[in-house]
PDB file of C-alpha atoms in Angstrom:
ATOM      1  CA  UNK A   1    -124.385  35.359 160.001  1.00 95.00           C
ATOM      2  CA  UNK A   2    -126.469  32.246 159.410  1.00 97.00           C
ATOM      3  CA  UNK A   3    -129.133  31.946 162.117  1.00 97.00           C
ATOM      4  CA  UNK A   4    -131.658  29.307 163.212  1.00 97.00           C
ATOM      5  CA  UNK A   5    -134.642  30.625 165.201  1.00 97.00           C
ATOM      6  CA  UNK A   6    -136.729  28.451 167.523  1.00 95.00           C
ATOM      7  CA  UNK A   7    -139.808  30.269 168.837  1.00 95.00           C
ATOM      8  CA  UNK A   8    -143.400  28.999 169.069  1.00 93.00           C
ATOM      9  CA  UNK A   9    -145.038  32.453 169.046  1.00 93.00           C
ATOM     10  CA  UNK A  10    -145.572  33.060 165.335  1.00 93.00           C
ATOM     11  CA  UNK A  11    -145.698  36.847 165.658  1.00 93.00           C
ATOM     12  CA  UNK A  12    -142.447  37.022 167.608  1.00 93.00           C
ATOM     13  CA  UNK A  13    -140.824  34.451 165.338  1.00 94.00           C
ATOM     14  CA  UNK A  14    -141.628  36.433 162.215  1.00 95.00           C
ATOM     15  CA  UNK A  15    -140.542  39.617 163.962  1.00 95.00           C
ATOM     16  CA  UNK A  16    -137.152  38.048 164.713  1.00 96.00           C
ATOM     17  CA  UNK A  17    -136.819  36.916 161.106  1.00 96.00           C
ATOM     18  CA  UNK A  18    -137.562  40.440 159.856  1.00 96.00           C
ATOM     19  CA  UNK A  19    -135.237  42.020 162.412  1.00 96.00           C
ATOM     20  CA  UNK A  20    -132.316  39.742 161.606  1.00 97.00           C
ATOM     21  CA  UNK A  21    -132.700  39.865 157.831  1.00 97.00           C
ATOM     22  CA  UNK A  22    -132.979  43.649 157.967  1.00 96.00           C
ATOM     23  CA  UNK A  23    -129.683  43.669 159.861  1.00 96.00           C
ATOM     24  CA  UNK A  24    -128.018  41.687 157.070  1.00 97.00           C
ATOM     25  CA  UNK A  25    -128.162  38.215 158.607  1.00 97.00           C
ATOM     26  CA  UNK A  26    -129.536  35.057 156.977  1.00 97.00           C
ATOM     27  CA  UNK A  27    -132.222  33.045 158.752  1.00 97.00           C
ATOM     28  CA  UNK A  28    -131.627  29.540 157.414  1.00 98.00           C
ATOM     29  CA  UNK A  29    -134.406  27.780 159.368  1.00 97.00           C
ATOM     30  CA  UNK A  30    -137.165  28.355 161.907  1.00 97.00           C
ATOM     31  CA  UNK A  31    -138.665  25.917 164.399  1.00 95.00           C
ATOM     32  CA  UNK A  32    -141.989  26.188 166.202  1.00 93.00           C
ATOM     33  CA  UNK A  33    -141.722  23.270 168.637  1.00 92.00           C
ATOM     34  CA  UNK A  34    -139.094  21.528 170.731  1.00 90.00           C
ATOM     35  CA  UNK A  35    -138.735  18.372 168.600  1.00 92.00           C
ATOM     36  CA  UNK A  36    -137.978  20.486 165.508  1.00 94.00           C
ATOM     37  CA  UNK A  37    -135.014  22.307 167.022  1.00 94.00           C
ATOM     38  CA  UNK A  38    -132.140  19.823 167.098  1.00 94.00           C
ATOM     39  CA  UNK A  39    -132.813  18.423 163.575  1.00 95.00           C
ATOM     40  CA  UNK A  40    -132.827  21.980 162.201  1.00 95.00           C
ATOM     41  CA  UNK A  41    -129.547  22.791 163.946  1.00 95.00           C
ATOM     42  CA  UNK A  42    -127.885  19.569 162.795  1.00 94.00           C
ATOM     43  CA  UNK A  43    -129.074  20.099 159.228  1.00 95.00           C
ATOM     44  CA  UNK A  44    -127.977  23.728 158.922  1.00 96.00           C
ATOM     45  CA  UNK A  45    -125.185  24.098 161.535  1.00 95.00           C
ATOM     46  CA  UNK A  46    -125.718  27.862 161.840  1.00 97.00           C
ATOM     47  CA  UNK A  47    -123.337  30.508 163.114  1.00 97.00           C
ATOM     48  CA  UNK A  48    -125.731  31.067 166.028  1.00 97.00           C
ATOM     49  CA  UNK A  49    -129.057  29.720 167.282  1.00 96.00           C
ATOM     50  CA  UNK A  50    -131.765  31.842 168.920  1.00 96.00           C
ATOM     51  CA  UNK A  51    -133.952  29.615 171.085  1.00 93.00           C
ATOM     52  CA  UNK A  52    -136.990  30.180 173.288  1.00 93.00           C
ATOM     53  CA  UNK A  53    -136.709  28.342 176.628  1.00 88.00           C
ATOM     54  CA  UNK A  54    -140.324  27.149 176.751  1.00 88.00           C
ATOM     55  CA  UNK A  55    -141.753  25.545 173.633  1.00 90.00           C
ATOM     56  CA  UNK A  56    -144.399  22.972 172.660  1.00 91.00           C
ATOM     57  CA  UNK A  57    -145.386  20.317 173.380  1.00 89.00           C
ATOM     58  CA  UNK A  58    -145.171  20.801 177.158  1.00 86.00           C
ATOM     59  CA  UNK A  59    -144.112  24.483 177.326  1.00 86.00           C
ATOM     60  CA  UNK A  60    -141.600  23.697 180.062  1.00 83.00           C
ATOM     61  CA  UNK A  61    -137.953  23.661 179.015  1.00 85.00           C
ATOM     62  CA  UNK A  62    -137.909  22.122 175.523  1.00 87.00           C
ATOM     63  CA  UNK A  63    -135.861  24.961 174.090  1.00 86.00           C
ATOM     64  CA  UNK A  64    -133.262  24.744 176.827  1.00 84.00           C
ATOM     65  CA  UNK A  65    -133.027  20.957 176.484  1.00 86.00           C
ATOM     66  CA  UNK A  66    -132.604  21.348 172.737  1.00 88.00           C
ATOM     67  CA  UNK A  67    -129.854  23.922 173.267  1.00 84.00           C
ATOM     68  CA  UNK A  68    -127.952  21.637 175.636  1.00 85.00           C
ATOM     69  CA  UNK A  69    -128.316  18.634 173.313  1.00 89.00           C
ATOM     70  CA  UNK A  70    -127.288  20.646 170.278  1.00 88.00           C
ATOM     71  CA  UNK A  71    -124.156  21.900 172.023  1.00 87.00           C
ATOM     72  CA  UNK A  72    -123.236  18.313 172.883  1.00 87.00           C
ATOM     73  CA  UNK A  73    -123.644  17.224 169.269  1.00 90.00           C
ATOM     74  CA  UNK A  74    -122.169  20.384 167.751  1.00 90.00           C
ATOM     75  CA  UNK A  75    -119.425  21.422 170.189  1.00 87.00           C
ATOM     76  CA  UNK A  76    -119.081  25.177 170.486  1.00 85.00           C
ATOM     77  CA  UNK A  77    -122.404  25.970 168.791  1.00 92.00           C
ATOM     78  CA  UNK A  78    -123.237  29.560 169.821  1.00 93.00           C
ATOM     79  CA  UNK A  79    -126.655  29.710 171.466  1.00 92.00           C
ATOM     80  CA  UNK A  80    -128.689  32.722 172.554  1.00 93.00           C
ATOM     81  CA  UNK A  81    -131.579  31.617 174.775  1.00 90.00           C
ATOM     82  CA  UNK A  82    -134.660  33.804 175.237  1.00 91.00           C
ATOM     83  CA  UNK A  83    -136.983  33.672 178.240  1.00 87.00           C
ATOM     84  CA  UNK A  84    -140.110  35.532 179.305  1.00 85.00           C
ATOM     85  CA  UNK A  85    -138.950  35.669 182.917  1.00 74.00           C
ATOM     86  CA  UNK A  86    -135.728  35.317 184.891  1.00 68.00           C
ATOM     87  CA  UNK A  87    -135.416  31.572 185.527  1.00 68.00           C
ATOM     88  CA  UNK A  88    -132.213  31.244 187.504  1.00 62.00           C
ATOM     89  CA  UNK A  89    -132.095  27.452 187.367  1.00 65.00           C
ATOM     90  CA  UNK A  90    -132.187  27.533 183.562  1.00 65.00           C
ATOM     91  CA  UNK A  91    -129.421  30.122 183.412  1.00 65.00           C
ATOM     92  CA  UNK A  92    -127.260  28.098 185.794  1.00 66.00           C
ATOM     93  CA  UNK A  93    -127.755  24.901 183.787  1.00 69.00           C
ATOM     94  CA  UNK A  94    -126.947  26.614 180.525  1.00 71.00           C
ATOM     95  CA  UNK A  95    -123.834  28.230 181.979  1.00 68.00           C
ATOM     96  CA  UNK A  96    -122.764  25.153 183.907  1.00 63.00           C
ATOM     97  CA  UNK A  97    -120.616  23.830 181.068  1.00 57.00           C
ATOM     98  CA  UNK A  98    -118.406  26.901 181.178  1.00 53.00           C
ATOM     99  CA  UNK A  99    -118.254  26.953 177.385  1.00 57.00           C
ATOM    100  CA  UNK A 100    -118.016  29.897 175.030  1.00 74.00           C
ATOM    101  CA  UNK A 101    -120.794  31.308 172.883  1.00 86.00           C
ATOM    102  CA  UNK A 102    -123.629  31.478 175.422  1.00 85.00           C
ATOM    103  CA  UNK A 103    -126.337  34.089 175.862  1.00 86.00           C
ATOM    104  CA  UNK A 104    -129.432  34.340 178.056  1.00 86.00           C
ATOM    105  CA  UNK A 105    -131.743  37.307 177.504  1.00 90.00           C
ATOM    106  CA  UNK A 106    -135.233  38.259 178.555  1.00 89.00           C
ATOM    107  CA  UNK A 107    -137.590  38.664 175.602  1.00 90.00           C
ATOM    108  CA  UNK A 108    -138.191  42.298 176.521  1.00 87.00           C
ATOM    109  CA  UNK A 109    -134.597  42.939 175.487  1.00 84.00           C
ATOM    110  CA  UNK A 110    -135.451  42.198 171.830  1.00 89.00           C
ATOM    111  CA  UNK A 111    -137.266  45.529 171.652  1.00 88.00           C
ATOM    112  CA  UNK A 112    -133.960  47.265 172.269  1.00 89.00           C
ATOM    113  CA  UNK A 113    -132.788  46.373 168.806  1.00 93.00           C
ATOM    114  CA  UNK A 114    -129.199  47.596 168.977  1.00 92.00           C
ATOM    115  CA  UNK A 115    -128.604  45.859 172.323  1.00 88.00           C
ATOM    116  CA  UNK A 116    -130.145  42.628 171.057  1.00 93.00           C
ATOM    117  CA  UNK A 117    -128.102  42.580 167.848  1.00 94.00           C
ATOM    118  CA  UNK A 118    -124.939  43.413 169.773  1.00 91.00           C
ATOM    119  CA  UNK A 119    -125.601  40.520 172.164  1.00 90.00           C
ATOM    120  CA  UNK A 120    -126.278  38.154 169.269  1.00 95.00           C
ATOM    121  CA  UNK A 121    -123.028  39.112 167.554  1.00 93.00           C
ATOM    122  CA  UNK A 122    -121.050  38.698 170.805  1.00 89.00           C
ATOM    123  CA  UNK A 123    -122.448  35.217 171.299  1.00 91.00           C
ATOM    124  CA  UNK A 124    -121.781  34.248 167.666  1.00 94.00           C
ATOM    125  CA  UNK A 125    -118.172  35.397 168.117  1.00 90.00           C
ATOM    126  CA  UNK A 126    -117.769  33.062 171.100  1.00 86.00           C
ATOM    127  CA  UNK A 127    -118.488  35.569 173.847  1.00 82.00           C
ATOM    128  CA  UNK A 128    -121.144  35.792 176.513  1.00 81.00           C
ATOM    129  CA  UNK A 129    -124.260  37.945 176.763  1.00 84.00           C
ATOM    130  CA  UNK A 130    -126.380  37.816 179.889  1.00 82.00           C
ATOM    131  CA  UNK A 131    -129.403  39.954 180.606  1.00 83.00           C
ATOM    132  CA  UNK A 132    -128.651  42.373 183.475  1.00 79.00           C
ATOM    133  CA  UNK A 133    -131.653  41.009 185.406  1.00 79.00           C
ATOM    134  CA  UNK A 134    -130.333  37.461 185.030  1.00 72.00           C
ATOM    135  CA  UNK A 135    -126.942  38.529 186.340  1.00 71.00           C
ATOM    136  CA  UNK A 136    -128.573  40.226 189.311  1.00 71.00           C
ATOM    137  CA  UNK A 137    -130.444  37.020 190.153  1.00 69.00           C
ATOM    138  CA  UNK A 138    -127.259  34.952 189.890  1.00 65.00           C
ATOM    139  CA  UNK A 139    -125.419  37.313 192.187  1.00 63.00           C
ATOM    140  CA  UNK A 140    -128.065  37.997 194.816  1.00 64.00           C
ATOM    141  CA  UNK A 141    -129.214  34.410 195.298  1.00 60.00           C
ATOM    142  CA  UNK A 142    -125.767  33.200 196.315  1.00 56.00           C
ATOM    143  CA  UNK A 143    -125.299  33.087 200.067  1.00 55.00           C
ATOM    144  CA  UNK A 144    -122.282  32.371 202.270  1.00 58.00           C
ATOM    145  CA  UNK A 145    -119.860  32.441 199.360  1.00 63.00           C
ATOM    146  CA  UNK A 146    -116.722  34.389 198.418  1.00 66.00           C
ATOM    147  CA  UNK A 147    -119.055  36.816 196.638  1.00 71.00           C
ATOM    148  CA  UNK A 148    -119.821  38.219 200.080  1.00 75.00           C
ATOM    149  CA  UNK A 149    -116.231  39.446 200.285  1.00 80.00           C
ATOM    150  CA  UNK A 150    -116.565  41.650 197.199  1.00 82.00           C
ATOM    151  CA  UNK A 151    -116.867  45.385 197.652  1.00 90.00           C
ATOM    152  CA  UNK A 152    -119.887  47.157 196.114  1.00 89.00           C
ATOM    153  CA  UNK A 153    -117.672  48.442 193.293  1.00 93.00           C
ATOM    154  CA  UNK A 154    -116.251  44.982 192.625  1.00 89.00           C
ATOM    155  CA  UNK A 155    -119.788  43.599 192.415  1.00 84.00           C
ATOM    156  CA  UNK A 156    -120.687  46.317 189.908  1.00 88.00           C
ATOM    157  CA  UNK A 157    -117.665  45.381 187.820  1.00 89.00           C
ATOM    158  CA  UNK A 158    -118.543  41.687 188.051  1.00 83.00           C
ATOM    159  CA  UNK A 159    -122.105  42.348 186.886  1.00 81.00           C
ATOM    160  CA  UNK A 160    -120.871  44.299 183.860  1.00 86.00           C
ATOM    161  CA  UNK A 161    -118.289  41.621 183.087  1.00 82.00           C
ATOM    162  CA  UNK A 162    -121.003  38.968 183.205  1.00 76.00           C
ATOM    163  CA  UNK A 163    -123.060  40.946 180.700  1.00 77.00           C
ATOM    164  CA  UNK A 164    -120.143  40.628 178.281  1.00 76.00           C
ATOM    165  CA  UNK A 165    -118.747  44.153 178.412  1.00 82.00           C
ATOM    166  CA  UNK A 166    -115.057  44.883 177.861  1.00 85.00           C
ATOM    167  CA  UNK A 167    -112.870  47.008 180.128  1.00 90.00           C
ATOM    168  CA  UNK A 168    -113.388  50.203 178.153  1.00 93.00           C
ATOM    169  CA  UNK A 169    -117.178  49.886 178.311  1.00 91.00           C
ATOM    170  CA  UNK A 170    -117.083  49.079 182.021  1.00 93.00           C
ATOM    171  CA  UNK A 171    -114.872  52.103 182.647  1.00 95.00           C
ATOM    172  CA  UNK A 172    -117.240  54.355 180.707  1.00 94.00           C
ATOM    173  CA  UNK A 173    -120.299  52.988 182.473  1.00 94.00           C
ATOM    174  CA  UNK A 174    -118.824  53.438 185.946  1.00 95.00           C
ATOM    175  CA  UNK A 175    -116.991  56.670 185.040  1.00 94.00           C
ATOM    176  CA  UNK A 176    -113.604  55.357 186.161  1.00 95.00           C
ATOM    177  CA  UNK A 177    -110.322  54.701 184.386  1.00 94.00           C
ATOM    178  CA  UNK A 178    -109.556  51.451 182.593  1.00 94.00           C
ATOM    179  CA  UNK A 179    -106.647  51.030 184.975  1.00 94.00           C
ATOM    180  CA  UNK A 180    -109.094  51.098 187.890  1.00 94.00           C
ATOM    181  CA  UNK A 181    -111.286  48.510 186.149  1.00 93.00           C
ATOM    182  CA  UNK A 182    -108.239  46.296 185.585  1.00 90.00           C
ATOM    183  CA  UNK A 183    -107.437  46.501 189.300  1.00 92.00           C
ATOM    184  CA  UNK A 184    -111.024  45.708 190.342  1.00 91.00           C
ATOM    185  CA  UNK A 185    -111.113  42.694 188.019  1.00 87.00           C
ATOM    186  CA  UNK A 186    -107.867  41.426 189.488  1.00 86.00           C
ATOM    187  CA  UNK A 187    -109.361  41.716 192.973  1.00 86.00           C
ATOM    188  CA  UNK A 188    -112.530  39.893 191.884  1.00 83.00           C
ATOM    189  CA  UNK A 189    -110.584  36.947 190.491  1.00 81.00           C
ATOM    190  CA  UNK A 190    -108.340  36.860 193.540  1.00 80.00           C
ATOM    191  CA  UNK A 191    -111.284  36.759 195.952  1.00 80.00           C
ATOM    192  CA  UNK A 192    -113.078  34.119 193.899  1.00 75.00           C
ATOM    193  CA  UNK A 193    -109.947  31.978 193.712  1.00 72.00           C
ATOM    194  CA  UNK A 194    -109.716  32.349 189.932  1.00 69.00           C
ATOM    195  CA  UNK A 195    -106.666  33.175 187.782  1.00 60.00           C
ATOM    196  CA  UNK A 196    -106.049  36.955 187.939  1.00 56.00           C
ATOM    197  CA  UNK A 197    -106.414  37.487 184.190  1.00 55.00           C
ATOM    198  CA  UNK A 198    -108.890  39.882 182.634  1.00 52.00           C
ATOM    199  CA  UNK A 199    -108.221  39.289 178.941  1.00 55.00           C
ATOM    200  CA  UNK A 200    -110.855  37.950 176.549  1.00 53.00           C
ATOM    201  CA  UNK A 201    -114.248  36.457 177.123  1.00 52.00           C
ATOM    202  CA  UNK A 202    -112.811  33.579 179.138  1.00 58.00           C
ATOM    203  CA  UNK A 203    -112.682  35.837 182.179  1.00 67.00           C
ATOM    204  CA  UNK A 204    -116.458  36.184 182.015  1.00 63.00           C
ATOM    205  CA  UNK A 205    -117.018  32.485 181.449  1.00 57.00           C
ATOM    206  CA  UNK A 206    -114.809  31.573 184.394  1.00 58.00           C
ATOM    207  CA  UNK A 207    -116.790  33.839 186.721  1.00 65.00           C
ATOM    208  CA  UNK A 208    -120.119  32.598 185.385  1.00 64.00           C
ATOM    209  CA  UNK A 209    -119.059  28.974 185.756  1.00 56.00           C
ATOM    210  CA  UNK A 210    -118.217  29.703 189.372  1.00 58.00           C
ATOM    211  CA  UNK A 211    -121.557  31.396 189.970  1.00 61.00           C
ATOM    212  CA  UNK A 212    -123.429  28.566 188.300  1.00 57.00           C
ATOM    213  CA  UNK A 213    -121.842  26.015 190.626  1.00 50.00           C
ATOM    214  CA  UNK A 214    -121.763  28.046 193.834  1.00 49.00           C
ATOM    215  CA  UNK A 215    -123.865  26.494 196.607  1.00 45.00           C
ATOM    216  CA  UNK A 216    -127.372  27.846 197.156  1.00 45.00           C
ATOM    217  CA  UNK A 217    -129.584  27.793 200.216  1.00 40.00           C
TER     218      UNK A 217
END
């Protein structure tokens, strides 16, 4: 894969370059500040972009803004956003478009190399990869919504779906049959008023779009 990295921390940036090249990917450009990001993405049009949320000059949300702008100018551009902490508002804004090829991970996850590379490849393929802590925040901060009607097992299934896992992985994680997972997913979509389909990454994106727009207190 051809990758653009946007990260202001030089040590982490070089570590990402080494990690990705060692895994057989090509890093076509790096950016160290917010204003550098979109030009690099437009010039190289990578298979996936890895962007830090907070970058110079203000260290607020330059990376996120660049990701949103880039996806407007390059429709469908896969973007994996990295953050030091769970920032639910950023995750909701990123997911609000309901588009494919979106990831939001905490930086600590990079140290789990296999998980990080798997997430990157899922995003590049048009799927979704959300950090488990981000998913937990999205789920627990919603009040007075149809989510309250989900059973504990259905919430577990929803969390694993949101992380980008397929039915087989969910079944293995929860030690249940794939048929049981299929049934739980059907119930989740029914209770959330979404089409009762569990095929492909669109099922995850539909749920995440709902969560991103659900009312908050």
